[in-house]
Short mmCIF file of C-alpha atoms in Angstrom, two decimals:
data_model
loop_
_atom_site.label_atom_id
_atom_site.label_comp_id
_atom_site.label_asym_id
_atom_site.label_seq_id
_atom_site.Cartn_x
_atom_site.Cartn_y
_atom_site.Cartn_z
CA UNK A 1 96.84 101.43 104.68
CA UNK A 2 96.33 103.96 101.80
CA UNK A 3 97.21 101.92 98.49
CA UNK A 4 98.15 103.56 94.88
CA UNK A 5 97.61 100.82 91.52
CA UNK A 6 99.26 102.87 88.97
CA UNK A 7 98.59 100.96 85.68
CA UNK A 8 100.27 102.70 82.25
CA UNK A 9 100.29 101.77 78.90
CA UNK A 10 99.03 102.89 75.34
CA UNK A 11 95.64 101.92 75.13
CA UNK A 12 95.79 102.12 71.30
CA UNK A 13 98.62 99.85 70.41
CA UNK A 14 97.49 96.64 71.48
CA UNK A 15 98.99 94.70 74.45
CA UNK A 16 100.61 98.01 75.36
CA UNK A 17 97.27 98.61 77.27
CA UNK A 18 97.42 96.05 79.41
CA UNK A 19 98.56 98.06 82.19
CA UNK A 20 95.35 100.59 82.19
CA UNK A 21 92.93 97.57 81.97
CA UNK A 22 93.89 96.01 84.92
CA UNK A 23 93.96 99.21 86.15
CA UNK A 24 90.23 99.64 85.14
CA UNK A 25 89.58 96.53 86.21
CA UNK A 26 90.89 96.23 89.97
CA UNK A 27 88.78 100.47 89.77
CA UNK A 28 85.94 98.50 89.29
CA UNK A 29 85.86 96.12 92.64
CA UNK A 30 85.44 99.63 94.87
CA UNK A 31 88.02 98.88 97.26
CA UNK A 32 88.30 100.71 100.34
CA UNK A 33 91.67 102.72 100.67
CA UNK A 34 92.80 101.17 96.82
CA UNK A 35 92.70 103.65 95.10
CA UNK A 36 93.48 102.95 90.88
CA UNK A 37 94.72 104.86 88.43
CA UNK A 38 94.93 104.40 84.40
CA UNK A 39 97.47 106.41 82.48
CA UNK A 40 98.98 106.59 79.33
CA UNK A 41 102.29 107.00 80.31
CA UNK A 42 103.79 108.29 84.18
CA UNK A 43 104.70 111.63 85.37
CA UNK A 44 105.98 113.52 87.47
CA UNK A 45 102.99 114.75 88.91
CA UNK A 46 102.38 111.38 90.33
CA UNK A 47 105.03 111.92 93.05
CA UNK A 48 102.65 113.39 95.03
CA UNK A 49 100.17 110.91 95.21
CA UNK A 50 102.95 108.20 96.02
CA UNK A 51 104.23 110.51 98.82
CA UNK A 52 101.06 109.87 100.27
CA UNK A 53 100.31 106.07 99.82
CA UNK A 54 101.76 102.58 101.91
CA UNK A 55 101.47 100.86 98.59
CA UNK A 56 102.30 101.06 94.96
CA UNK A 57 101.65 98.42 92.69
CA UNK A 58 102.94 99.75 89.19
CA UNK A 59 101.69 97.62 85.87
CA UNK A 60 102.75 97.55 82.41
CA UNK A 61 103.55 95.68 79.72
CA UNK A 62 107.04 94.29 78.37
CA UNK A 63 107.38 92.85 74.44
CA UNK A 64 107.22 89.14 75.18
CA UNK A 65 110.00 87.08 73.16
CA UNK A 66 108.03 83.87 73.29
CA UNK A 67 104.45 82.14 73.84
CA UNK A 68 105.45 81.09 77.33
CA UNK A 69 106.42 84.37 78.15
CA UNK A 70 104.99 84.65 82.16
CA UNK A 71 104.37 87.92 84.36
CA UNK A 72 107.48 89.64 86.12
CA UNK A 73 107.34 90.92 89.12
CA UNK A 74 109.72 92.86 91.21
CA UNK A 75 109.77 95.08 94.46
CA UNK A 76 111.58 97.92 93.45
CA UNK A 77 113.08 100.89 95.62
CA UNK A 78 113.30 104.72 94.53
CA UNK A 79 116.54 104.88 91.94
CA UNK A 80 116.36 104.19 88.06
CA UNK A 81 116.99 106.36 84.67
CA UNK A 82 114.01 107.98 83.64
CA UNK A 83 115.50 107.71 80.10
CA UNK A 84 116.20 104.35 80.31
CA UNK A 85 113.05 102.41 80.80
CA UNK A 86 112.99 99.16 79.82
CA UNK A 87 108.92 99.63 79.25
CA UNK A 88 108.56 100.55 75.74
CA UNK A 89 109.45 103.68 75.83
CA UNK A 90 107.56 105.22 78.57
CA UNK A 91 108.29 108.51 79.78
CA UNK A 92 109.20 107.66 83.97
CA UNK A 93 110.52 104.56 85.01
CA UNK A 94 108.30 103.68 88.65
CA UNK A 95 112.15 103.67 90.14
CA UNK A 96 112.35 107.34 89.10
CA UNK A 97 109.32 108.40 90.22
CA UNK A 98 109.74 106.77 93.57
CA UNK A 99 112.80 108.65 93.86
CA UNK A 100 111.18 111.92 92.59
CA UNK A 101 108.37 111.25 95.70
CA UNK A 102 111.33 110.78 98.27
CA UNK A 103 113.23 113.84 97.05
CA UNK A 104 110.17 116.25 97.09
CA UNK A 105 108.50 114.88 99.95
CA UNK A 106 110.27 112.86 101.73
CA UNK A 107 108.36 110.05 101.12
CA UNK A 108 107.79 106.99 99.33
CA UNK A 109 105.73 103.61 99.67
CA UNK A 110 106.57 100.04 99.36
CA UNK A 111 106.15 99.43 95.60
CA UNK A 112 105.88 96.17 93.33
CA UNK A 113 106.34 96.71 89.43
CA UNK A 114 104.31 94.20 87.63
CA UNK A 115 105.35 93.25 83.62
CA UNK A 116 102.66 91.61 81.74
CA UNK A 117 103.88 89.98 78.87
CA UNK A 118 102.61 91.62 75.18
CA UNK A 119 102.92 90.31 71.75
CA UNK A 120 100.87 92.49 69.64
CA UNK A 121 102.17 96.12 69.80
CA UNK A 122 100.32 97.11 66.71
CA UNK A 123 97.60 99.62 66.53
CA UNK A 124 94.29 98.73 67.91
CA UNK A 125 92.10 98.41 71.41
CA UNK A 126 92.27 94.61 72.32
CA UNK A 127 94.31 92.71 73.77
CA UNK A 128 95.75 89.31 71.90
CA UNK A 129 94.35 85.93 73.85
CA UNK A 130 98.16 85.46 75.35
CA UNK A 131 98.25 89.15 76.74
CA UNK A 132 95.05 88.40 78.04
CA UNK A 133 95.77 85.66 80.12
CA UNK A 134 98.60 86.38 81.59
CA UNK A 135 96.54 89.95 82.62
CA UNK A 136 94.53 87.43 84.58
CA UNK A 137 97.86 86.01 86.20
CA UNK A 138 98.68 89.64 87.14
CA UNK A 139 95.86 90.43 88.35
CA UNK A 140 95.82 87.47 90.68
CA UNK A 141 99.28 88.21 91.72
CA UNK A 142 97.94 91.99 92.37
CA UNK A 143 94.96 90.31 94.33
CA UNK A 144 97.53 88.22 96.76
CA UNK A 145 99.55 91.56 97.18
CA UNK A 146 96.46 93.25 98.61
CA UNK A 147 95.78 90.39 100.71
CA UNK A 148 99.15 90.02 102.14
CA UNK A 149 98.75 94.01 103.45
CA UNK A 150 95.26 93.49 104.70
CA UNK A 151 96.17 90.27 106.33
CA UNK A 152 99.06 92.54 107.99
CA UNK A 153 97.46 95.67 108.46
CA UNK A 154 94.76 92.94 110.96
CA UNK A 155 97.67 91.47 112.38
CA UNK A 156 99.47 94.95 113.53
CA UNK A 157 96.21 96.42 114.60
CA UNK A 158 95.77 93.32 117.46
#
């Protein structure tokens, strides 16, 4: 199972950066057939790598309104506005660029769209201590994700 972590975010306005450090992060454990990618903001080029994958897991961050602000999480299908995202701005909603993968190639993977929770949009590099944690929730949610498909993947292969 070929697998696609597609994390986006300015990494120079705070929490907004959460999505590429988790990205960076999950890079870092050398998966086999993960493979990670850190962006500043999606494409349409990246159709064609999601054409090609079982898995998407998109992550980025949403303006909390609250400290107990937790991590979203959503399976989402090819569809969506690519004006409209609700992610700050970003150009390319994950929806659109799902749908952009299915129209060109007739193809598209299963795909999760996790929201980490930001409060500090400002500029800078770091993450505030709330962002922070609840990166660690997402990328334990992430972790189960890839365990679920592996634990599958085993299971289909018997």
């Amino acid at each position: 199972m070929q697998i696609s972590i597609v994390g986006y975010g300015n990494t120079l306005r705070g929490d907004d950066g959460v999505g590429q450090k988790i990205a960076q992060i999950i890079e870092s454990w050398n998966l086999p057939d993960v493979r990670s990618l850190a962006l500043h903001q999606l494409t349409p080029e990246l159709a064609e790598e999601l054409a090609r994958v079982d898995l998407a897991v998109f992550v980025d961050a949403y303006p909390a309104q609250n400290n107990t602000e937790r991590v979203k999480v959503a399976e989402i299908a090819p569809g969506g506005d690519r004006v409209n995202s609700p992610s700050l701005g970003h150009t390319g909603d994950p929806r659109w660029i799902l749908g952009l993968a299915q129209t060109l190639y007739g193809s598209c993977p299963e795909a999760w769209w996790i929201l980490v929770p930001g409060w500090d949009f400002n500029f800078g590099d770091r993450l505030c201590e709330n962002c922070d944690r609840a990166a660690t929730e997402a990328i334990h949610i992430i972790e189960t994700l890839l365990r679920d498909r592996e634990d599958n993947s085993c299971t289909k292969s018997v």
